[in-house]
Coordinates of C-alpha atoms in Angstrom, one line a residue:
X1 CA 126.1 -0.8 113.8
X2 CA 129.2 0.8 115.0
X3 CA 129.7 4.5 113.8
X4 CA 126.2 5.0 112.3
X5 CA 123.7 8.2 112.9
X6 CA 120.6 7.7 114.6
X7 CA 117.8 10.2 112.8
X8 CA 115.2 9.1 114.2
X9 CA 112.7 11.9 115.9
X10 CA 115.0 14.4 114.1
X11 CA 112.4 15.8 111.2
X12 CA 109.1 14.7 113.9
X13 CA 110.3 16.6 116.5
X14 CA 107.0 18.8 116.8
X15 CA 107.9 20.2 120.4
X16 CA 110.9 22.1 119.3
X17 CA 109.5 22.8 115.8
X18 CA 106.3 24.8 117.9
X19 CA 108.5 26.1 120.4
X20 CA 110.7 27.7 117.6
X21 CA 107.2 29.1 116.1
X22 CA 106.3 30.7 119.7
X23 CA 109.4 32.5 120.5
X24 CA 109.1 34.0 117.2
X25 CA 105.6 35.0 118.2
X26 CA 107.0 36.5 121.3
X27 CA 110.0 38.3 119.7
X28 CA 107.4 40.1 117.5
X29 CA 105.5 41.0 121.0
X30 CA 108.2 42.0 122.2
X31 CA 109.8 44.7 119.5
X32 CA 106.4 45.9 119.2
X33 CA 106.1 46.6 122.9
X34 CA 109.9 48.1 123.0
X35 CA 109.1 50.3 120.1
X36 CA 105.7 51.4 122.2
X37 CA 107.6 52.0 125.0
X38 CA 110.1 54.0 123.2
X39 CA 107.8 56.3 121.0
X40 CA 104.8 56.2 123.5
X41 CA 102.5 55.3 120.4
X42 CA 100.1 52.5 119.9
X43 CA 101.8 52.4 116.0
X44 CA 103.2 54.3 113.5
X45 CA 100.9 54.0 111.0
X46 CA 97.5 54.7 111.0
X47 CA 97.4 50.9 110.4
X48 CA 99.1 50.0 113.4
X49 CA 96.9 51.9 115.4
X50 CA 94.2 49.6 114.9
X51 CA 90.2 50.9 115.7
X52 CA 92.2 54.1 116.8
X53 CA 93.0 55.0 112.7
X54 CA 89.4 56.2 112.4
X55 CA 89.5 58.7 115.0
X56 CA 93.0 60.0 114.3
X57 CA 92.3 60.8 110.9
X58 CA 89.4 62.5 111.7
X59 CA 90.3 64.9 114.7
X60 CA 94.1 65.8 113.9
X61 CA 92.9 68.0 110.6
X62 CA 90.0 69.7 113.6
X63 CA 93.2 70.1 116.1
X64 CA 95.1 71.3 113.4
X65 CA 92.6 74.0 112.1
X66 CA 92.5 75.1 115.9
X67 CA 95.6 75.6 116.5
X68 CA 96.0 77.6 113.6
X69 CA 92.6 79.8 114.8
X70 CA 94.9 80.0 117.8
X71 CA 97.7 81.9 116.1
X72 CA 95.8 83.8 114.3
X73 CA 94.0 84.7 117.8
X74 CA 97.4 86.0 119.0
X75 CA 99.0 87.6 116.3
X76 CA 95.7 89.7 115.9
X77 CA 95.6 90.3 119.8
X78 CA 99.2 91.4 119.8
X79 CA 98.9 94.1 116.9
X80 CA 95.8 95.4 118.4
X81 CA 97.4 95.4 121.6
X82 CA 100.1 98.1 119.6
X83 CA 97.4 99.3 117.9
X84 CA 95.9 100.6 121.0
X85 CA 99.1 102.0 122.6
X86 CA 100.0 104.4 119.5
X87 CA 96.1 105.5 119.2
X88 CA 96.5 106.5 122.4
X89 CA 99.7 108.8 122.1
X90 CA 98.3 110.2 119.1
X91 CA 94.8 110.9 121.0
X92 CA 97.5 112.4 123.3
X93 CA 98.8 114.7 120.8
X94 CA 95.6 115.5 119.4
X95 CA 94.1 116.5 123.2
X96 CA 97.1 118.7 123.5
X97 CA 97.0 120.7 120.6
X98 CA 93.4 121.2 121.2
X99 CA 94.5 122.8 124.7
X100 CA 96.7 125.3 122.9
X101 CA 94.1 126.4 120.7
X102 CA 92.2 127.3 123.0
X103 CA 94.7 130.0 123.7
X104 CA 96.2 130.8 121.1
X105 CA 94.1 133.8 120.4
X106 CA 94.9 135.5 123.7
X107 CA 99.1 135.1 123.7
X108 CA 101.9 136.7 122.5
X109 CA 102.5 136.8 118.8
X110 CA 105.2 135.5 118.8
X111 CA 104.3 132.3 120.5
X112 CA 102.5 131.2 117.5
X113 CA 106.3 130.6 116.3
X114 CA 106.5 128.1 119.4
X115 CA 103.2 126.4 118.8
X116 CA 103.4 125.8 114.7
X117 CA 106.8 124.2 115.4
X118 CA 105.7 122.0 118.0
X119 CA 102.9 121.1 115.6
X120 CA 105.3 120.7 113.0
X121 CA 107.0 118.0 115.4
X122 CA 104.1 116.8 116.3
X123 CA 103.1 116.3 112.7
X124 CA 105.6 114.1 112.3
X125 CA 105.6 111.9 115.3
X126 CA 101.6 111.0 114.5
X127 CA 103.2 109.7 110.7
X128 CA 105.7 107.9 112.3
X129 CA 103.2 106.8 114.9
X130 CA 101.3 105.3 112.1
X131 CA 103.7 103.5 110.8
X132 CA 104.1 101.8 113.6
X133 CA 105.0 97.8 113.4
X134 CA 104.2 94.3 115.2
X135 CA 106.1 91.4 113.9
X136 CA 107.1 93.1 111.3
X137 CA 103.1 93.8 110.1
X138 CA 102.4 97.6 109.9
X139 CA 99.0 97.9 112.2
X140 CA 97.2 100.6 110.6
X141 CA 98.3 99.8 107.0
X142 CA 94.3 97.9 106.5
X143 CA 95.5 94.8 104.0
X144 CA 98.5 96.1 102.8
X145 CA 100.4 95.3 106.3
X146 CA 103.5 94.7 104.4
X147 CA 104.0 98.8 103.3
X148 CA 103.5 101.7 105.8
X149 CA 101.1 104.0 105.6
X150 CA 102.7 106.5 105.7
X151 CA 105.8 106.6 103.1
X152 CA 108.9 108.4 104.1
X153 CA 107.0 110.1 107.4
X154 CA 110.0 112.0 108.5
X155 CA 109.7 113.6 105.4
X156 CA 106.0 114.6 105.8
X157 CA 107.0 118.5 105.6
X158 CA 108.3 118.1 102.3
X159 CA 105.3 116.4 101.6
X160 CA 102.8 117.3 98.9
X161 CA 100.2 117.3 101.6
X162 CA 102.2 119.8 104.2
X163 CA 103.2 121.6 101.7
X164 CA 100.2 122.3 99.8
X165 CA 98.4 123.0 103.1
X166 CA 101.1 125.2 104.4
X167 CA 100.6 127.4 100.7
X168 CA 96.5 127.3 101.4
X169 CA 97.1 128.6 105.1
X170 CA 100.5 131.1 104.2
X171 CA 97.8 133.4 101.9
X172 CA 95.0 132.9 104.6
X173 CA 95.0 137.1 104.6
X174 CA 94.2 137.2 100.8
X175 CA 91.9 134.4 100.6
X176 CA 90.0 134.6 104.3
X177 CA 89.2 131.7 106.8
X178 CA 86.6 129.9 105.2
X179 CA 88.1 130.0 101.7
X180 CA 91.7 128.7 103.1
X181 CA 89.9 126.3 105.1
X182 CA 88.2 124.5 102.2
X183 CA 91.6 124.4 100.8
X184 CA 92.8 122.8 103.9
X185 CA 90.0 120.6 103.9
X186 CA 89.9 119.8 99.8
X187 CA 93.9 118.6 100.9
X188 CA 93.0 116.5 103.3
X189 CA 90.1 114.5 101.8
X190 CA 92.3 114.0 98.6
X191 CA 93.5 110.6 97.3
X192 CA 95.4 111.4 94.8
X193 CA 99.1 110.3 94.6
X194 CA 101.4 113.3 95.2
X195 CA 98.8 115.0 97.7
X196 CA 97.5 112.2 99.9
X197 CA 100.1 111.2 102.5
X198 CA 99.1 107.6 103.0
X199 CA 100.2 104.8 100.8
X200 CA 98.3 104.0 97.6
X201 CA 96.1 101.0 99.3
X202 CA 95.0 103.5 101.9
X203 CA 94.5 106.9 99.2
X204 CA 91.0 105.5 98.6
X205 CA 87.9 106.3 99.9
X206 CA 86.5 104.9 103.2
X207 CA 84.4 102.8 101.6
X208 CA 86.5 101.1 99.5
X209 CA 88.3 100.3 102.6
X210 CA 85.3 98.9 103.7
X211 CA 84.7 96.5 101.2
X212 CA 88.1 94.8 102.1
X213 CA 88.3 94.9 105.5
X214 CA 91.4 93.7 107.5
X215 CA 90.4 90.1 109.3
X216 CA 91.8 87.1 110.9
X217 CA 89.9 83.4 110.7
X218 CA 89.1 82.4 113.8
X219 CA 87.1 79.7 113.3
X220 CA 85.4 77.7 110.6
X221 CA 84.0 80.5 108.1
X222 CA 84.4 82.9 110.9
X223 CA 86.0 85.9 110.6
X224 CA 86.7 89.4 112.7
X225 CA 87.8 92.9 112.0
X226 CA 91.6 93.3 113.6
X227 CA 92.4 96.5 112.4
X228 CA 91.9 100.6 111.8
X229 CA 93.3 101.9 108.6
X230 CA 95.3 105.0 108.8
X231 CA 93.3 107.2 106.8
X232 CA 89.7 106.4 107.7
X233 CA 87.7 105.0 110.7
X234 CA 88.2 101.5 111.6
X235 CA 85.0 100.4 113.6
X236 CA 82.9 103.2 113.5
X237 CA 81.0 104.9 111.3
X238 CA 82.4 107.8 109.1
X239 CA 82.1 111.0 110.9
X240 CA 79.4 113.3 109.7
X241 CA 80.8 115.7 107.0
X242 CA 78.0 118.1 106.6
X243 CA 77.4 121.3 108.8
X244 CA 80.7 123.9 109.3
X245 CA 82.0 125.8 112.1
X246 CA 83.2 129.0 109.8
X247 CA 80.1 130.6 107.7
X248 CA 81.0 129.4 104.1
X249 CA 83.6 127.2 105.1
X250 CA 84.0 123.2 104.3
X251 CA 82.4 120.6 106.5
X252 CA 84.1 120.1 110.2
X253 CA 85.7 116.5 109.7
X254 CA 86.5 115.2 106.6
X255 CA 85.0 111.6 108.3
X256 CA 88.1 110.2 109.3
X257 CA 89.5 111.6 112.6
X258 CA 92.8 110.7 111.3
X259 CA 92.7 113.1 108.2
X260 CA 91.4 115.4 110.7
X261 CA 94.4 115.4 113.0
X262 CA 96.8 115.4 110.1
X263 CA 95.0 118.7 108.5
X264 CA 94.6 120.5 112.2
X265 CA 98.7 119.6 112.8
X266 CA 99.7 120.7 109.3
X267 CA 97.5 124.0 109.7
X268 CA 98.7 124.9 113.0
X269 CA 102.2 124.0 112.2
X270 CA 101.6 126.6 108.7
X271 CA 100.9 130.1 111.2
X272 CA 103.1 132.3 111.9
X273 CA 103.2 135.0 114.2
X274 CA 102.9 137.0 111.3
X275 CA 99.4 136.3 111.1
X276 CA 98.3 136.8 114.7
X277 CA 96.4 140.0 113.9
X278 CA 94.9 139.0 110.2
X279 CA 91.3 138.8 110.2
X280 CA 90.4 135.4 109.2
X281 CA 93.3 134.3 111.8
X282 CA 90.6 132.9 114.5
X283 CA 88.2 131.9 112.8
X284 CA 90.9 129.1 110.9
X285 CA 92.3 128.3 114.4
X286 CA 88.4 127.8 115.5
X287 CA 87.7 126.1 112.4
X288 CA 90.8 123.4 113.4
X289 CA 90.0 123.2 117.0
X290 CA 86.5 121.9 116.1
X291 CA 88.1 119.6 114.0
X292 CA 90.3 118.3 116.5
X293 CA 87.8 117.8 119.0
X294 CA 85.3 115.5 116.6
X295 CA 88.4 114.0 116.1
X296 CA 89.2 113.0 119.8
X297 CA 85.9 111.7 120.1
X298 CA 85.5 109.8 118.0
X299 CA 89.4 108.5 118.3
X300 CA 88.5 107.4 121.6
X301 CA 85.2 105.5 120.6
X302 CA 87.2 103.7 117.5
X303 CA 90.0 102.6 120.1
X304 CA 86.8 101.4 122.5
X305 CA 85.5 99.1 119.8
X306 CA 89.1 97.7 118.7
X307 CA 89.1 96.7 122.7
X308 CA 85.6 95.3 122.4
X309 CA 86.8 93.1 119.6
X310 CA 90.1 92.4 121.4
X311 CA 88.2 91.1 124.3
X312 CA 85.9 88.9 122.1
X313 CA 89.2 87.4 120.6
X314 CA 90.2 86.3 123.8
X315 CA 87.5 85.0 124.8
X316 CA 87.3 82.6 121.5
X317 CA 90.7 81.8 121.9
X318 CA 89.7 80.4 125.6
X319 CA 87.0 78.0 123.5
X320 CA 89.2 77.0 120.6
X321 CA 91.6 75.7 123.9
X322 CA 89.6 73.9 125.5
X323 CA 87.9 72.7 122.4
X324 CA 91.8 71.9 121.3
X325 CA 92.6 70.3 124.6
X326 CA 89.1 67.8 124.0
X327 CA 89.6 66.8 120.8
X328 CA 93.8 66.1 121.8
X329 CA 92.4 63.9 124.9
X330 CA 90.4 61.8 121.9
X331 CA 93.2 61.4 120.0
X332 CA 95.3 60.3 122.8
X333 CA 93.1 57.8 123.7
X334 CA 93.6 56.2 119.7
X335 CA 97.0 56.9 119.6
X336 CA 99.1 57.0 122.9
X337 CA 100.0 53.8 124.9
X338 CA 99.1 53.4 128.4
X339 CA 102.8 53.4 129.4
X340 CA 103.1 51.8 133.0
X341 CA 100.9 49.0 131.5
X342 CA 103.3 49.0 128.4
X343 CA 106.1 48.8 130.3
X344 CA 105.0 46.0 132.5
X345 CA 103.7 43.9 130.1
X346 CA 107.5 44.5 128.2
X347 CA 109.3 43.3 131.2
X348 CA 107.4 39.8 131.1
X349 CA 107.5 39.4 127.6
X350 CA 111.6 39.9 128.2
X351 CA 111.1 37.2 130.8
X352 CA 109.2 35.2 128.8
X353 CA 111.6 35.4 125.7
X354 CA 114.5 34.4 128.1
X355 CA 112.9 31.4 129.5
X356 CA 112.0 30.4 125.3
X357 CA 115.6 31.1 124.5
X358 CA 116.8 29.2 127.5
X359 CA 114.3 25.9 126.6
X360 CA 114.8 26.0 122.8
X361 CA 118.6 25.8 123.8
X362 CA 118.1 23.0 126.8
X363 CA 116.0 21.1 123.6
X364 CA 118.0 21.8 120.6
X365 CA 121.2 19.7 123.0
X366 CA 118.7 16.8 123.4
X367 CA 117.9 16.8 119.8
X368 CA 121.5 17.0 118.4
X369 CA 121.9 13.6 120.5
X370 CA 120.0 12.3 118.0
X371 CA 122.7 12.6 115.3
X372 CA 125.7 11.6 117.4
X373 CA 127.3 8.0 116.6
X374 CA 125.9 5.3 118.1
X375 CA 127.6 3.5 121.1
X376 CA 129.1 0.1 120.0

């Protein structure tokens, strides 16, 4: 009949109807596979990586721990590599003064003037020395790397310490060499607040220190040492405290080289020229060059250790990389696409959504036929 619709085939037209269904098949191919290519990931979700998720979720916390090992690794190396650099100018110092003592008993008077002052300045160079920094972590200051060791060190010679040693060695004629040594000594060893020149973390004794050692995790419940405190050995033993160089006087080191060094620069930097001919006037400076030689010893055998410890640092560093640099390679294999296959697969999806696109449209004309009028 004139002017009706055919509709026949239009509901039963299966071809299209799957056709429709596969290009929908291929669009979702083919925005995962742009989204691969983009991002360079298999998924985005530990879903949509599939039999990857297992081995993601397992190595990414190891490869997370290492590289935090890592860091440690460095930050340790670098403030020990400082660490090193002031012990030595202060071993510097140390060898130095020791020089001058030597001589000091055969020069002029009045060069006794000369040499306290440049012990004076020396004094204070060693505390600022010690307060030295690396990132902003103070490298002798044991735990408490947040506070320097040594408070206000350019005002060690209005320090309790200085001051108190510069009284002991100003009445050396009254009291003698051995007695003014113990005083020098009593000074030195002290922690209490008002005497001791280093913070209050490091005014306690050696062992203390000890007992809470400064370390860096460098590996599952692995720890090192990383640092010397400023007022007591870092890596080697105490030195010995018993025997003295002066008959009646206090022990030669107070065990830490570093109080030693303080004391023998604040009691050289107390003579005076004044003093060249009292009788107990050699036997101090003796007494302090003794002191300053244990000192350099054993100085240089801490800063030995702290290089030993540097170099085993390294070395775990080089196996946390290359343990990193395994476990990433795992991890790559669950998570990263292989990206010249993605890509070439992505362009013949493309093609092969074009050609859908193109054949849904060439089929969708026929079908419309279907519901124009019907010829007379």
């Amino acid at each position: 009949m004139s002017g009706s619709i055919t509709m026949t085939g239009v509901t039963g037209d299966a071809a299209l109807t799957r056709l429709i269904q596969n290009t929908q098949t291929v669009h979702t191919q083919l925005d995962k596979l742009t989204n691969q290519a983009s991002t360079g990931l298999i998924g985005d979700t530990y879903a949509g990586l599939g039999t990857g998720a297992p081995v993601s979720l397992n190595l990414r916390p190891q490869i997370a721990n290492l590289q935090t090992w890592q860091n440690n690794v460095d930050a340790a190396t670098g403030r020990m590599s400082v660490a090193q650099s002031s012990l030595t100018q202060i071993q510097s110092i140390a060898a130095d003064f020791y020089a001058q003592l030597n001589n000091v008993q055969g020069i002029n008077a009045s060069a006794v003037d000369s040499i306290a002052a440049s012990a004076r300045d020396a004094l204070n160079q060693v505390a600022n020395l010690l307060d030295t920094q690396d990132g902003g972590v103070y490298v002798f200051a044991g735990q408490d790397t947040s506070n320097p060791p040594v408070p206000g060190p350019d005002n060690i010679l209005s320090s309790g310490f200085y001051t108190q040693i510069n009284t002991a060695v100003g009445n050396l004629a009254a009291n003698g060499a051995a007695a003014t040594a113990q005083a020098t000594y009593d000074v030195a060893t002290s922690n209490a607040a008002g005497t001791s020149p280093f913070s209050a973390w490091l005014s306690q004794s050696s062992a203390a220190l000890r007992a809470s050692p400064s370390l860096v995790q460098v590996g599952q419940n692995q720890s090192e040492p990383t640092g010397i405190p400023a007022s007591a050995n870092g890596l080697i033993p105490d030195l010995a405290t018993t025997g003295s160089s002066i008959s009646g006087g206090p022990p030669a080191s107070t065990g830490s080289y570093m109080r030693d060094v303080l004391r023998a620069l604040a009691t050289v930097g107390s003579l005076s020229s004044t003093q060249a001919n009292d009788a107990g006037f050699s036997d101090l400076v003796q007494d302090t060059r003794m002191s300053l030689s244990a000192a350099i010893s054993a100085m240089a055998q801490d800063a030995g250790a702290l290089g030993n410890v540097q170099s085993s640092l390294i070395t775990t560093q080089s196996r946390l990389s290359d343990t990193q640099t395994a476990l990433t390679g795992q991890v790559s294999s669950a998570e990263d696409v292989d990206m010249a296959a993605t890509l070439s697969r992505l362009s013949l999806v493309q093609t092969q959504m074009q050609a859908s696109y193109q054949l849904i449209s060439t089929l969708s004309g026929l079908s419309l036929a279907k519901f124009l009028p019907a010829s007379a």
